[in-house]
Every structure is written in structure tokens, then in C-alpha cells.
Coordinates of C-alpha atoms and ligand atoms in Angstrom, one line a residue:
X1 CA 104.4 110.6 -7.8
X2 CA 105.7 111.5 -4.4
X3 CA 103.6 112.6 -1.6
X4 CA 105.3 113.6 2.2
X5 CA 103.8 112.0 5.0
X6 CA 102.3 115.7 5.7
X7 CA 100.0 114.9 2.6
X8 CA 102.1 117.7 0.5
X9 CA 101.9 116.1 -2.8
X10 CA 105.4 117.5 -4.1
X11 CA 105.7 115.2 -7.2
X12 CA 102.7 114.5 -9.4
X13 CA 103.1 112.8 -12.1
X14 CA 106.2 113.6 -13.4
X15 CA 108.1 112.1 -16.5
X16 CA 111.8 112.6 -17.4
X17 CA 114.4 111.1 -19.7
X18 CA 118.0 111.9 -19.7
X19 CA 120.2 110.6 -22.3
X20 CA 123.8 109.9 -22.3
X21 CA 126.2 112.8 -22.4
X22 CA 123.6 116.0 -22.1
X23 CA 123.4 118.7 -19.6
X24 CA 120.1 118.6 -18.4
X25 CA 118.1 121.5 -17.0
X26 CA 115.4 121.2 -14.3
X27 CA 113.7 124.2 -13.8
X28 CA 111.0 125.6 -12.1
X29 CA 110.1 128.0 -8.9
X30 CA 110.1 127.4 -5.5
X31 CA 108.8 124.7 -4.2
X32 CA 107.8 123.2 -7.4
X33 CA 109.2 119.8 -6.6
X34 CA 112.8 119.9 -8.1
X35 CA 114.4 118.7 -4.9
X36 CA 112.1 116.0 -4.6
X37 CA 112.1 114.7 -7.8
X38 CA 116.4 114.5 -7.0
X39 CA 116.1 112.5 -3.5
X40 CA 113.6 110.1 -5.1
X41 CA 116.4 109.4 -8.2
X42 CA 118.9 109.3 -5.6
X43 CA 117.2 107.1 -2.8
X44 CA 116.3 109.3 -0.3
X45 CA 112.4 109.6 -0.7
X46 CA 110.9 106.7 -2.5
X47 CA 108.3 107.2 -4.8
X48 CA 104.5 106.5 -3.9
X49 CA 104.1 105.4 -7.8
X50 CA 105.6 105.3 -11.1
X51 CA 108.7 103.5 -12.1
X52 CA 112.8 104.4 -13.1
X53 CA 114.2 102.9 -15.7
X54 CA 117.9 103.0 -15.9
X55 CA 119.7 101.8 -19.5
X56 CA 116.5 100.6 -20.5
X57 CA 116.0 98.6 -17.6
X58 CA 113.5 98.8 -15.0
X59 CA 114.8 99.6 -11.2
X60 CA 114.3 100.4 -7.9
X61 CA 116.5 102.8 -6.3
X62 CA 116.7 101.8 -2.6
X63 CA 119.1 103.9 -0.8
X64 CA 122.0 107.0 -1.7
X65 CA 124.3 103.6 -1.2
X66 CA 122.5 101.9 -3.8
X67 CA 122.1 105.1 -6.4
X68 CA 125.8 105.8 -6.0
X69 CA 126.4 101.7 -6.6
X70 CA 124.2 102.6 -10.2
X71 CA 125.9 105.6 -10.9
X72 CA 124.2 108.1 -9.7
X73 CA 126.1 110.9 -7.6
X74 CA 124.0 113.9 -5.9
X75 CA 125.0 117.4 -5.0
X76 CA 122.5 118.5 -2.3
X77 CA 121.2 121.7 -1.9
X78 CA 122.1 122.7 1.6
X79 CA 125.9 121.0 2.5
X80 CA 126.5 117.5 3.5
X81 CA 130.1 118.0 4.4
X82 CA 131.1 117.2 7.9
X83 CA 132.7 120.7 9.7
X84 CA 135.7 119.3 11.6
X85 CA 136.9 117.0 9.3
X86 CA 139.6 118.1 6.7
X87 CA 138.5 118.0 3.0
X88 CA 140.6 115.3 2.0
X89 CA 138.8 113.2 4.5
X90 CA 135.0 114.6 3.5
X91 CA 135.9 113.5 -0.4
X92 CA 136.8 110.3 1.3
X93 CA 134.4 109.6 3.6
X94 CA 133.0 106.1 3.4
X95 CA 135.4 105.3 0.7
X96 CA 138.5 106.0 2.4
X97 CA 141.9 104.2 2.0
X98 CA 142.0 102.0 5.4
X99 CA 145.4 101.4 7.0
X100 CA 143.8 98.7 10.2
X101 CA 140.9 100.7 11.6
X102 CA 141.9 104.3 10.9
X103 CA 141.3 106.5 7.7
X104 CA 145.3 106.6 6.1
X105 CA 145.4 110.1 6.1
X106 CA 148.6 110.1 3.9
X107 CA 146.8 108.4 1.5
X108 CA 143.6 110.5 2.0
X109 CA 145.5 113.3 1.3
X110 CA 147.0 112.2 -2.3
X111 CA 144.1 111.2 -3.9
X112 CA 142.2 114.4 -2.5
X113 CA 144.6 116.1 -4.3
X114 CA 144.3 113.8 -7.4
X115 CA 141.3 114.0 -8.2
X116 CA 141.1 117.9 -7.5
X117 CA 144.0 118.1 -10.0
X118 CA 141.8 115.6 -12.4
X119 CA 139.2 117.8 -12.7
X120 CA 141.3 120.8 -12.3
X121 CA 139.6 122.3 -8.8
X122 CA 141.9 124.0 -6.9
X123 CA 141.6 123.6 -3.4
X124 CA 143.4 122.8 -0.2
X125 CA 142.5 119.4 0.3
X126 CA 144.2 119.7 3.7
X127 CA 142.0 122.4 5.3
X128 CA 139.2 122.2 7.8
X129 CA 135.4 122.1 6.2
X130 CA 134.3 124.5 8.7
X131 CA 137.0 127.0 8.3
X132 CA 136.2 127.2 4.4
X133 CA 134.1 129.3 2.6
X134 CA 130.9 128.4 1.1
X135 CA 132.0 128.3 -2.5
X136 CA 134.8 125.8 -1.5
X137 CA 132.7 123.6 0.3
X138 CA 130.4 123.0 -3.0
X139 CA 133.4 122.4 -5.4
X140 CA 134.1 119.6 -2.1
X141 CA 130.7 118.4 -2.7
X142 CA 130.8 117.9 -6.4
X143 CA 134.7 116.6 -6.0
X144 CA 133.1 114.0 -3.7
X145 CA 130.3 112.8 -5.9
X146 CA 132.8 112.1 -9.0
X147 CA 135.6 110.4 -6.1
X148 CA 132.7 107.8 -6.4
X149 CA 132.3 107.4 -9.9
X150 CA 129.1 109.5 -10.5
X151 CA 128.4 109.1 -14.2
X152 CA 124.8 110.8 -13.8
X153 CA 125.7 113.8 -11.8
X154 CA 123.0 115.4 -10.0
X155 CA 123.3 119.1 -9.5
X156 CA 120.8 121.0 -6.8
X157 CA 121.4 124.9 -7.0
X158 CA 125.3 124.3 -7.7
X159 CA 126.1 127.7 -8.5
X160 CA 123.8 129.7 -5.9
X161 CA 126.3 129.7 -4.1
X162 CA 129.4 130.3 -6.6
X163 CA 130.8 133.4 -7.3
X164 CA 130.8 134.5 -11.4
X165 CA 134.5 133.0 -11.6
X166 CA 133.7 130.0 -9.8
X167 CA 130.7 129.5 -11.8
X168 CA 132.9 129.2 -15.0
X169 CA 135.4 126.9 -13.6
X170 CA 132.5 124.4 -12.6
X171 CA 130.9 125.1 -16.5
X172 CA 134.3 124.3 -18.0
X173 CA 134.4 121.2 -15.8
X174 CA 131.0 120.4 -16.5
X175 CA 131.4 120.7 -20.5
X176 CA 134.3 118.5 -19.8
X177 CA 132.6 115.8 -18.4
X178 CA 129.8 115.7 -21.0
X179 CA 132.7 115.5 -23.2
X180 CA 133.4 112.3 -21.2
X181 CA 129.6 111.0 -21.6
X182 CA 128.8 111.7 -18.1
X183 CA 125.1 113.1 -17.5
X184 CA 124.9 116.2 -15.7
X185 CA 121.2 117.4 -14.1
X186 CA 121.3 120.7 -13.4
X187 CA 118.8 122.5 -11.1
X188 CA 119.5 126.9 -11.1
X189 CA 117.3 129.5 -10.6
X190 CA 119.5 131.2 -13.0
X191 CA 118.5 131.2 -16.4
X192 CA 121.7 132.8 -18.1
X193 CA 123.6 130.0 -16.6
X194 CA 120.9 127.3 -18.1
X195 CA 121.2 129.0 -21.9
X196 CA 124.8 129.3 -21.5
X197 CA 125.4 125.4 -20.7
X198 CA 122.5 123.0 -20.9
X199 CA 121.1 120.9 -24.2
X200 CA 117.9 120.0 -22.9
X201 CA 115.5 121.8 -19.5
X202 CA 112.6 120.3 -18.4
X203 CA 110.4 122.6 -16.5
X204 CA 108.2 122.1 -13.3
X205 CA 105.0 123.8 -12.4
X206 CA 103.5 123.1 -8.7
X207 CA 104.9 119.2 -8.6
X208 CA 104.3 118.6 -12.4
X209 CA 106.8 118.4 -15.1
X210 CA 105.0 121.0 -18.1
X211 CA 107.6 119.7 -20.6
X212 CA 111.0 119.0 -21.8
X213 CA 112.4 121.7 -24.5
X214 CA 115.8 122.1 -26.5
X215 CA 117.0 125.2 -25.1
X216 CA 118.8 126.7 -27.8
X217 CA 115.6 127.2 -29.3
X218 CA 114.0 129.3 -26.3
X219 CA 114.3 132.6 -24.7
X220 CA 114.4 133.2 -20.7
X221 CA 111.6 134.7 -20.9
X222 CA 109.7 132.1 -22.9
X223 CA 111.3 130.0 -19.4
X224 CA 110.2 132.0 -17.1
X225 CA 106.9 132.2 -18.5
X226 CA 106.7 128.6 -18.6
X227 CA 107.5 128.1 -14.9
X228 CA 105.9 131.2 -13.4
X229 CA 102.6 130.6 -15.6
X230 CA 102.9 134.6 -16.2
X231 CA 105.0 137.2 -17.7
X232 CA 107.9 138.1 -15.3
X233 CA 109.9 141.9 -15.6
X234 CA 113.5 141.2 -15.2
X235 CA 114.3 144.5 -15.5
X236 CA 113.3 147.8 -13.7
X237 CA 113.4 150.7 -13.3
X238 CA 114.7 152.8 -10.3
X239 CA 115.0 156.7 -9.4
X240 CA 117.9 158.5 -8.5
X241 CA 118.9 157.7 -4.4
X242 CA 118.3 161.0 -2.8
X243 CA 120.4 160.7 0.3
X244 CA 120.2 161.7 3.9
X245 CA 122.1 161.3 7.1
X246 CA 124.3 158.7 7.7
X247 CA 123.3 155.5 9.2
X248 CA 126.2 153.3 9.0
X249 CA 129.9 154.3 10.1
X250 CA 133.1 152.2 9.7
X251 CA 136.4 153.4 10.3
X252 CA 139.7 152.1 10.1
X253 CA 137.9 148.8 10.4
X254 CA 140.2 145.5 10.9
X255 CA 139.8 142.0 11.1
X256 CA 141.2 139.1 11.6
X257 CA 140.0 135.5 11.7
X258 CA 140.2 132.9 14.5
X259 CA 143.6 131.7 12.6
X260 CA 144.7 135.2 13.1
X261 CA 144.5 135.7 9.3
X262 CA 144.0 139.5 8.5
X263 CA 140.5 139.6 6.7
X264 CA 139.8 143.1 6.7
X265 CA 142.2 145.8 6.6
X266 CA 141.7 149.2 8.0
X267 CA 138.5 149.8 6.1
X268 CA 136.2 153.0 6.4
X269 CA 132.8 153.8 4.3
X270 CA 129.7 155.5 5.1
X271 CA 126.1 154.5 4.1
X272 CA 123.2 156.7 4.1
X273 CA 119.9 156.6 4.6
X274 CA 118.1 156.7 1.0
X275 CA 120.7 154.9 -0.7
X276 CA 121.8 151.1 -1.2
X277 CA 125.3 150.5 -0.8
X278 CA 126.6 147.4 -2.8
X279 CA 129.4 145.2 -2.0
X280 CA 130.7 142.9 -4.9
X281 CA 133.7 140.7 -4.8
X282 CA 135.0 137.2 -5.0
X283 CA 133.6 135.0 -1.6
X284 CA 136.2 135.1 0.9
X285 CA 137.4 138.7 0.4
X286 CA 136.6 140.0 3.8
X287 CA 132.7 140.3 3.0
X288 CA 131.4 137.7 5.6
X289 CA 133.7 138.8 8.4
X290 CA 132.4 142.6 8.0
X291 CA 129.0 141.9 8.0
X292 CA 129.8 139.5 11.4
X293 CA 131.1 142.8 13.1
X294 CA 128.4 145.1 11.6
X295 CA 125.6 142.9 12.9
X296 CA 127.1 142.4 16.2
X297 CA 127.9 138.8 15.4
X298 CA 131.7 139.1 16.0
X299 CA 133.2 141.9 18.7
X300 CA 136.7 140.8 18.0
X301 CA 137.9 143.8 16.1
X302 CA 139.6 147.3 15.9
X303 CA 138.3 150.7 14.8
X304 CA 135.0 152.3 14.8
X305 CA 131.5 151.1 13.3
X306 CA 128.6 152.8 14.3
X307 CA 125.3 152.1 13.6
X308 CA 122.2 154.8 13.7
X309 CA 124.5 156.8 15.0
X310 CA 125.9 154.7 18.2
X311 CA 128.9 152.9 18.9
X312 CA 128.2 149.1 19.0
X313 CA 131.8 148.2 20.5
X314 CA 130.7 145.7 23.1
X315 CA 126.8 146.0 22.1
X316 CA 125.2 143.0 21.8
X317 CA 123.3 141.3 18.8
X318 CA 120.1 142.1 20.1
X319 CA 120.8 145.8 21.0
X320 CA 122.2 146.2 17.6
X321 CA 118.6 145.0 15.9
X322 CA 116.7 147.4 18.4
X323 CA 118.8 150.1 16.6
X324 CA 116.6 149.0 13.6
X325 CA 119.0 146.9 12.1
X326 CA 118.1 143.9 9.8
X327 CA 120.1 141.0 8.6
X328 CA 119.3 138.4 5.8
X329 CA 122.3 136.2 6.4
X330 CA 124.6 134.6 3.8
X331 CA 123.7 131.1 5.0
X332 CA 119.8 130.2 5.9
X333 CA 120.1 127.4 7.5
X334 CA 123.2 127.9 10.2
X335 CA 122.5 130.7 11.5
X336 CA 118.9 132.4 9.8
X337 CA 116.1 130.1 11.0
X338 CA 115.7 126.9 13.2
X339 CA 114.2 124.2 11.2
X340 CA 112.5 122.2 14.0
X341 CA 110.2 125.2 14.6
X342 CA 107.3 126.2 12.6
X343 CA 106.7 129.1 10.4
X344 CA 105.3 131.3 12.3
X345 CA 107.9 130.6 15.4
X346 CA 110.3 131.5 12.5
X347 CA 109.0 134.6 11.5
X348 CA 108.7 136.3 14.8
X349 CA 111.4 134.7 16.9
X350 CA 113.2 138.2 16.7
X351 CA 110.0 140.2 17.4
X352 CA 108.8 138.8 20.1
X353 CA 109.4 141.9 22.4
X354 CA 107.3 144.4 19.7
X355 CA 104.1 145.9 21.3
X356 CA 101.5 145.1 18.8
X357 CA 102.1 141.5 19.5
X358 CA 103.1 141.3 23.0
X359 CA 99.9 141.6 25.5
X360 CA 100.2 141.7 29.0
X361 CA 100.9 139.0 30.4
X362 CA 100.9 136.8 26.8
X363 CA 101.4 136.6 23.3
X364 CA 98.8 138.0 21.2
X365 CA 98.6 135.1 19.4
X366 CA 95.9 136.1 17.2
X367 CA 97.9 139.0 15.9
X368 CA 100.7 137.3 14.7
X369 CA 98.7 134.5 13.2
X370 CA 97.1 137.6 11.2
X371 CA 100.4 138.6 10.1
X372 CA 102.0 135.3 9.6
X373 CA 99.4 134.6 7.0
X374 CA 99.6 138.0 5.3
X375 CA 103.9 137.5 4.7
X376 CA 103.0 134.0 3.8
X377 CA 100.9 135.7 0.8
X378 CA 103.2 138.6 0.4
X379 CA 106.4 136.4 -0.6
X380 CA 105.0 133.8 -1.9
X381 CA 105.9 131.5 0.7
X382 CA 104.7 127.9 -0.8
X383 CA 103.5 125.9 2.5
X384 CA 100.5 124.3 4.0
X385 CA 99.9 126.8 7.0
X386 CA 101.8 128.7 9.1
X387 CA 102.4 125.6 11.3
X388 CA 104.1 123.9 9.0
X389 CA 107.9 123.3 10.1
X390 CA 110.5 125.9 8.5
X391 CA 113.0 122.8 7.7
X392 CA 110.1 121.0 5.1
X393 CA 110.1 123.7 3.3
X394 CA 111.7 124.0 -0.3
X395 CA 115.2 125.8 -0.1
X396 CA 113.8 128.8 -1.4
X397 CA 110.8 129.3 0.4
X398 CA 113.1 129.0 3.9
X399 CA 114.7 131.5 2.5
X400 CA 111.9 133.7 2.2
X401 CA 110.8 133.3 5.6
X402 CA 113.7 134.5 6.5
X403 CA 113.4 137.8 4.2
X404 CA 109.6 138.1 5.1
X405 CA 110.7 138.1 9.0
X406 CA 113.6 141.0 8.7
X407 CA 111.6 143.3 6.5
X408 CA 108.8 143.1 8.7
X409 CA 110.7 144.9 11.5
X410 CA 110.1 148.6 10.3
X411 CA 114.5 148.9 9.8
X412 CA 116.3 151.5 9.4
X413 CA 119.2 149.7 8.0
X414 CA 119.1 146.3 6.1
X415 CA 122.2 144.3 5.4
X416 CA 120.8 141.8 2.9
X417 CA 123.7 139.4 2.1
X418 CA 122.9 137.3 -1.0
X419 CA 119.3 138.2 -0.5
X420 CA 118.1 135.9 -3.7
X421 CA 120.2 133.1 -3.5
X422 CA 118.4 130.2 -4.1
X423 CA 114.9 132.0 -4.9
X424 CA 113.2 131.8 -8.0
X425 CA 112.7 134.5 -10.8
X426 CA 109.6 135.4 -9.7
X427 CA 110.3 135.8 -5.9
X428 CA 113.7 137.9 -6.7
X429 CA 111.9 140.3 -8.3
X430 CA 109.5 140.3 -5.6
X431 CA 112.6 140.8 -3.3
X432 CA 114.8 143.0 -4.9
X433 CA 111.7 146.1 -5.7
X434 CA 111.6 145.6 -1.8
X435 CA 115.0 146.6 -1.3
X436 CA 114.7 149.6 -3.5
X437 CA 111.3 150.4 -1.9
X438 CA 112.8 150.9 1.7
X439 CA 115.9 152.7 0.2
X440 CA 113.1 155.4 -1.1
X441 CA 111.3 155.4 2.2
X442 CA 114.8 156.4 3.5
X443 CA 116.7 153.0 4.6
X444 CA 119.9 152.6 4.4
X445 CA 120.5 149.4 2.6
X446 CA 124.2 146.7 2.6
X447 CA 123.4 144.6 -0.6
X448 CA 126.5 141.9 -0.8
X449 CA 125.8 139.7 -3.8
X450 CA 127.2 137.5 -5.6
X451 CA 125.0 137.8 -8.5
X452 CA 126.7 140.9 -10.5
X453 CA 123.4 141.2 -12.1
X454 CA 122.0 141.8 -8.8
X455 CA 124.5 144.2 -7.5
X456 CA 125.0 146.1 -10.5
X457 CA 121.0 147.2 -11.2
X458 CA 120.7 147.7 -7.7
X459 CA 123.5 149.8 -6.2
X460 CA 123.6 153.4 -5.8
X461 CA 127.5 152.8 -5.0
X462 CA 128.9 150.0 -5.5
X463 CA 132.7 148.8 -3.8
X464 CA 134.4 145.9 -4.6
X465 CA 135.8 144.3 -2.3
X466 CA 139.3 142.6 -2.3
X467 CA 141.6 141.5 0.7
X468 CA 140.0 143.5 2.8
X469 CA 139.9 146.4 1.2
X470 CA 137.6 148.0 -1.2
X471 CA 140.0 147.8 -4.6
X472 CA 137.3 150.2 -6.3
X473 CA 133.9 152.4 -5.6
X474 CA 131.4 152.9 -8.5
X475 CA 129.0 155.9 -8.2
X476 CA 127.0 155.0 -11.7
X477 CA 126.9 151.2 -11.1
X478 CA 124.4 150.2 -13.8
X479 CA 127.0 151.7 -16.3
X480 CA 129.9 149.7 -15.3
X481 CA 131.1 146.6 -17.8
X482 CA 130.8 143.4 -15.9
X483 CA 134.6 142.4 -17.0
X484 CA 135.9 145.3 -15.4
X485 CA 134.0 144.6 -12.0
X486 CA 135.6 141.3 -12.4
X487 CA 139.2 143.2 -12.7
X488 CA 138.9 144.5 -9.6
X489 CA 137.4 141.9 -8.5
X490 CA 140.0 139.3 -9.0
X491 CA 142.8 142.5 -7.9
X492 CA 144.1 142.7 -11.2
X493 CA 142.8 146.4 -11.1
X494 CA 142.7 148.7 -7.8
X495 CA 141.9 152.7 -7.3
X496 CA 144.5 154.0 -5.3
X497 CA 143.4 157.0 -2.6
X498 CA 139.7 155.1 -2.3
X499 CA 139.2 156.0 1.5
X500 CA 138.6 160.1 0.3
X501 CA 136.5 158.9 -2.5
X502 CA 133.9 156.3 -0.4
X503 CA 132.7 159.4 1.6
X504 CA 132.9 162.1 -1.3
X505 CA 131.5 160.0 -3.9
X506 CA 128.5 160.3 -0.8
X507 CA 129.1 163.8 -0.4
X508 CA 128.7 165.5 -3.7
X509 CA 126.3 163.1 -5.2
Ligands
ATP601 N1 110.6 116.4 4.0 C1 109.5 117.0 3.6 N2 108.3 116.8 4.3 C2 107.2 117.4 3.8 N3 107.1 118.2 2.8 C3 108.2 118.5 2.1 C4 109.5 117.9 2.5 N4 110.4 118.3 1.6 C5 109.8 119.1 0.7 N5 108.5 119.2 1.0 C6 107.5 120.0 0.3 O1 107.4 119.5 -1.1 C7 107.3 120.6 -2.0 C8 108.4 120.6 -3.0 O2 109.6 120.8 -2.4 P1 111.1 120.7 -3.2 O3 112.1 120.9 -2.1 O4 111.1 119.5 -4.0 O5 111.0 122.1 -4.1 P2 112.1 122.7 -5.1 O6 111.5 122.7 -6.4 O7 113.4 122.0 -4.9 O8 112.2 124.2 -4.6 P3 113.4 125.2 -4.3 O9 113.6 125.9 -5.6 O10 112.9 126.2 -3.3 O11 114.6 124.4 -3.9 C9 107.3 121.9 -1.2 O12 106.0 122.3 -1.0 C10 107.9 121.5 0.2 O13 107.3 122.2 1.2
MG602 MG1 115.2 122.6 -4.1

């Protein structure tokens, strides 16, 4: 049983028994404890009652220094990683080879590198954390958890953030070190992944645990059914886009990163109202730099993108959102919410110039409370009032604060970037008839995913994106094989003559 000092009882009680050499599933929808029931086995929040036995033996876990003493190695949720260190030294940190008072960075480096190499990661161990992308900072974080002998392995959401490639290097690893008679817990939202690769899943409902099952013998629906409590659609239906006038613009767009490194090269698409454009490709390929420049975010660039019809070369961020532009960004916590502040705070800290809710010379606080408490219902936000602070929340229900606030705004255009990572099945769908709701009220919807699923029964078009460029455009996504998305995706396939195609395939359609 764990219960925050808030009085949220997150954990209630709960029973679970690993054994030796399994991959076990923990599953169950947001907020239903998952997290919790982690940083208790790993010594962050200690339990308010019940008892751990590890090997048969009773025993109190004390402190992350003391789990990791036992064993026990933990893969948070949301990064750990420190940004301006070098990965070497992050895999190192605390552990590192001394030489007097300073971390030998030689020495650092080569065992970065040998135990990437061991468990067959391939990385640069030499490279800044905060000039990697996301994916590479999670294979740092499980890298680091087996530096210090982790033989229970504690995954949070591993693969939210992992592309499809990515996500079967890690399962290969993973199989490998069951092999080895290490114990992998494995928390996804993604149920594919937990038939595909664990023995055993014990499910949560609202901070209890409703059972431990073999999952060979079960279907994702029976899961889902299990941890939502009702039936849930994973598949829908969706009418033909009917497009209208363009709302997005790029032209011969380039960037390059802050190391000068060209990201994207001389790209040009159109969107339209009425349609969703979808963006697939492997993390890294140009996809978070041109959604920096198409929210405003970055105005170091050349070419043309114009949004509702107006050039936003030297516009700022806020000018480009009162040109009814939403923006769920790839990562929640740096730059889509502020933890410290409450809900509410949260979910109107980009609105606080619309009429309905500004009086004269105040606030209307009342209005927004009003509100606040109807998006709270509407996505399923799992908190005790609207004062609660954003950063208590579960992982996924941040993130649906964050979705709740941008599709409140009445846009135009919405660039969702991994719009369901991290949510649970229930939420997702919730989410993603949204999407297709405001493209048939006319919006002009961005959908970069990294969940092909996602992408592929979504999209009206969909481009994958390689280097910069878009290696191929698909008019009838739902019909493409998901191996030969990932030929393009991985540049092994590319359309030559695509920059006619992006604006006919618009055209005559
Ligand atoms: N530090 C905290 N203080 C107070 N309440 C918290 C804290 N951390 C989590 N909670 C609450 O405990 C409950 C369980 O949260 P937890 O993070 O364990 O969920 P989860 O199952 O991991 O969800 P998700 O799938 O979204 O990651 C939630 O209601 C959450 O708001
Ligand atoms: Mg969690």
C-alpha cells in the first residue's frame, strides 16, 4: 500500500511475484499505480504497509543506492540523464573509474563503449546527452542500469519513446538477458509489444493489482478489457479527407543544427485544411527540427513556411499560435507543461489572452474553473481537482493535459507530435477520433508518430521522412505494408521526383 502525502492512495493492496528469468508485464491505464508500485521496489517511495521479499527473504528497500546494492536496476519514465555531460560519463556516473579526484575520462570512455558493445547498443558513447535524441538517451538509460549489475531490470514505458527498429533491438537484448536469468519488468501501454515479448503481465485497475496471467494464453482485447474494466475499439473507421485550401506551406525548407549539421534539406509540402498529413520515420531524421521551425520554436532557417496563409519568418511563437496553430510537443515535460503549477495554470497558460476568460480588469476565474473541470472529464484526466500540481500526476495523464489544453484553442492547424505516447489504450482512442474529428471540421492536421499503427490508420498522406527529406509520399496509407514503410524508412528505398508528387498527390485527390 502506498499513499502520497496528498492522501492519493496510488497503491492499494497490491501483490506481485517475479520469478527468475521471465519478462514480466505490468499493465494497466493511466494513473493506475504502475509507476508507483516501481519507485517503491526501487526505494524511492516507501511503502505505508505490506512487505518485499527478495530470494525468499524478507527486506526493506531503503534507498535507489540500496535497491541497486540488491540488484535491482530502474529505467524511469521521464530521463534521469544529466544534459551536458557526455554519455560515457552518464553510464558512469557514481560508478566511475577515479584517477585522484576526477572521473578518468579515458577510462570512462572504454567501458562506455564495452558494455554498449556487450549488449550490442550502438551509440556514441562520446556525445553530449543533450545533443542526442530521445531514443538514444533511453538505450543510455537502460545501458546504465546493467553498468551496475541490474539482475531485476525495471522497465517504465521503455519503448514509448523507441522507434519500431529500436524497439526490436531493445526486445532482442531483452530476450538475451532472460536468456542470462536476469528479470525484466516491463511497463507499455502497448500491448503488441507485451504479446510479442513477455511470459507473465499482471494488470492494475485504479491502484490495485486485478491479477497475474500467462500471456500466451490471452488476447489484447481480453487485456484491455481487463485494465479499462470495458470493451475498447481499437480500430475505426474514418471517411474519405475532403480537402480545402491550404493551410501550411514549406518550401525549399533547410536546416541545420547548432553543430551546423544539415537536418533538413530543401524540403517543400503542402497541408490542407480537411486532411491529416502524416510524417513517419526513424527519430532523428529531420522530424524534430521541422516541427521547431513550423511552430516558431527555431527561426534559424532558409526557405519559406507559411502558416494560414502568412509568412512566419521572424514571427514569434506566440504570433504563430494566434494564427490558430496548436502544438502537442514530442517531449511533455521540457518544454509542454510546468510541473510546479497546477492543473488548471497548465491548461490555460496559453489562453490567457482569449475573451471568454479574460474580464476587465481580471481573470474570470470562475469560467475557467468551469472548463478546467469539463477537459478534466473529457480526457480522462485521473487527478484530485484541478489544483492539483501537473508534475504529481501519472506520466500519461500530464500528457493529457497537455492535449486537453491545445485542442481547446478552436485551431486551425494542429501539429500533434507523438500525440499518444505514453497514454493508455483507452485515452488513445479518445485522442486519436479527436484528431480525425477536427480534420472533418476542416483542420489541417501534422501527425508525426512513431507508432506506425498510429500513422498508418490515421493519415490521409503519409511521407516518410529520411535525412531531411521525405524518401516517399503515400496517398492510400492504410494500404501500405508496414515493412515497406520501414524501407523507406531506414533509406534502403526512396521515390525519386517526390517534390511534384507532395503537392499533386494534394491536387488531384
Ligand atoms: N509524487 C506524487 N505525489 C502525489 N501523488 C502522486 C505522486 N506520484 C503519483 N501520484 C498519483 O498516484 C497515482 C498513480 O500514479 P502512477 O504514476 O503510479 O501511475 P501509472 O500507472 O504509472 O500511470 P502512467 O501510465 O500514466 O504512467 C496517480 O493518481 C498520480 O496522480
Ligand atoms: Mg507511469
Amino acid at each position: 500500500m502506498k499513499i502520497y502525502s496528498n492522501g492519493v492512495v496510488a497503491n492499494e493492496d497490491v501483490s506481485l511475484d517475479l520469478k527468475k528469468g521471465e519478462i514480466h508485464a505490468l499493465l494497466g491505464e493511466n494513473g493506475a499505480g504502475k509507476s508507483t508500485l516501481m519507485k517503491v521496489l526501487f526505494g524511492i517511495e516507501s511503502p505505508d504497509q505490506g512487505k518485499i521479499l527478495l530470494k525468499g527473504q524478507e527486506t526493506a528497500i531503503k534507498s535507489p543506492q540500496d535497491a541497486i546494492a540488491k540488484g535491482i536496476g530502474m529505467v524511469h519514465q521521464h530521463f534521469m540523464l544529466v544534459p551536458s555531460l557526455s554519455v560515457a560519463e552518464n553510464i558512469i556516473l557514481g560508478v566511475a573509474p577515479v584517477k585522484g579526484i576526477f572521473i578518468d575520462k579515458k577510462r570512462a570512455v572504454q567501458e562506455a563503449r564495452d558494455i554498449a558493445e556487450k549488449y550490442n547498443f550502438h551509440i556514441d558513447v562520446t556525445a553530449r546527452v543533450e545533443e542526442i535524441p530521445v531514443g538514444v538517451k533511453q538505450k543510455v538509460e537502460i545501458l546504465k542500469a546493467l553498468y551496475r549489475g541490474a539482475e531485476i531490470l525495471i522497465l517504465d514505458e521503455p519503448t514509448a519513446v523507441l522507434t519500431p527498429q529500436e524497439t526490436g533491438e531493445l526486445f532482442v537484448q531483452l530476450k538475451k538477458l532472460k536468456e542470462n536469468g536476469h528479470t525484466v519488468i516491463f511497463i507499455s501501454h502497448k500491448l503488441d509489444e507485451i504479446k510479442e515479448i513477455c511470459d507473465r503481465a499482471t494488470i492494475m485497475r485504479n491502484g490495485r493489482s486485478m491479477g497475474t496471467y500467462q500471456v500466451a494464453g490471452m488476447s489484447t482485447d481480453e487485456m484491455s478489457r481487463l485494465m479499462v474494466g470495458r470493451e475498447v475499439v481499437l480500430k475505426f473507421e474514418k471517411k474519405p479527407a475532403e480537402r480545402r485550401q491550404t493551410l501550411m506551406q514549406v518550401r525549399d525548407l533547410t536546416v541545420h543544427n547548432s553543430q551546423g549539421v544539415l537536418k533538413v534539406d530543401h524540403l517543400s509540402f503542402d497541408v490542407k485544411g480537411g486532411e491529416i498529413l502524416g510524417i513517419a520515420g526513424v527519430e532523428g531524421n529531420g522530424q524534430s527540427e521541422l516541427v521547431e521551425v513550423m511552430t516558431g520554436l527555431n527561426q534559424n532557417y532558409q526557405g519559406t513556411v507559411r502558416v494560414a496563409n502568412t509568412d512566419i519568418r521572424k514571427k514569434s511563437i506566440k504570433e504563430i499560435r494566434n494564427r490558430s496553430l496548436a502544438h502537442i510537443p514530442e517531449d511533455r515535460m521540457k518544454s509542454g507543461c510546468a510541473g510546479t503549477l497546477n492543473i488548471l495554470e497548465n491548461l490555460f497558460s496559453n489562453q490567457y489572452e482569449r475573451k471568454e476568460f479574460s474580464g476587465r480588469m481580471f481573470l474570470k476565474s470562475r469560467e475557467m474553473q468551469k472548463k478546467a473541470k469539463e477537459w478534466i472529464a473529457q480526457y480522462r484526466v485521473k487527478c484530485s481537482s484541478y489544483k492539483q500540481k501537473v508534475g504529481m500526476l501519472s506520466g500519461g495523464n500530464i500528457q493529457k493535459v497537455i492535449v486537453a489544453r491545445e485542442f481547446s484553442t478552436n485551431p486551425s492547424i494542429i501539429i500533434a507530435n507523438q500525440p499518444t505516447r505514453g497514454i493508455d489504450v483507452g485515452a488513445s482512442e479518445l485522442i486519436r477520433r479527436r484528431l480525425l474529428e477536427f480534420r472533418d471540421a476542416g483542420c489541417a492536421v501534422i501527425l508525426i508518430s512513431a507508432d506506425l499503427n498510429e500513422v498508418l490508420s490515421l493519415s490521409d498522406r503519409l511521407a516518410v521522412m529520411y535525412k531531411g527529406q521525405f524518401a516517399g509520399i503515400f496517398t492510400d496509407a492504410e494500404q501500405v505494408a508496414e515493412d515497406l514503410l520501414g524501407q523507406y524508412m531506414l533509406g534502403i528505398k526512396k521515390d525519386e521526383k517526390l517534390e511534384g508528387a507532395i503537392y499533386e498527390s494534394c491536387e488531384t485527390l
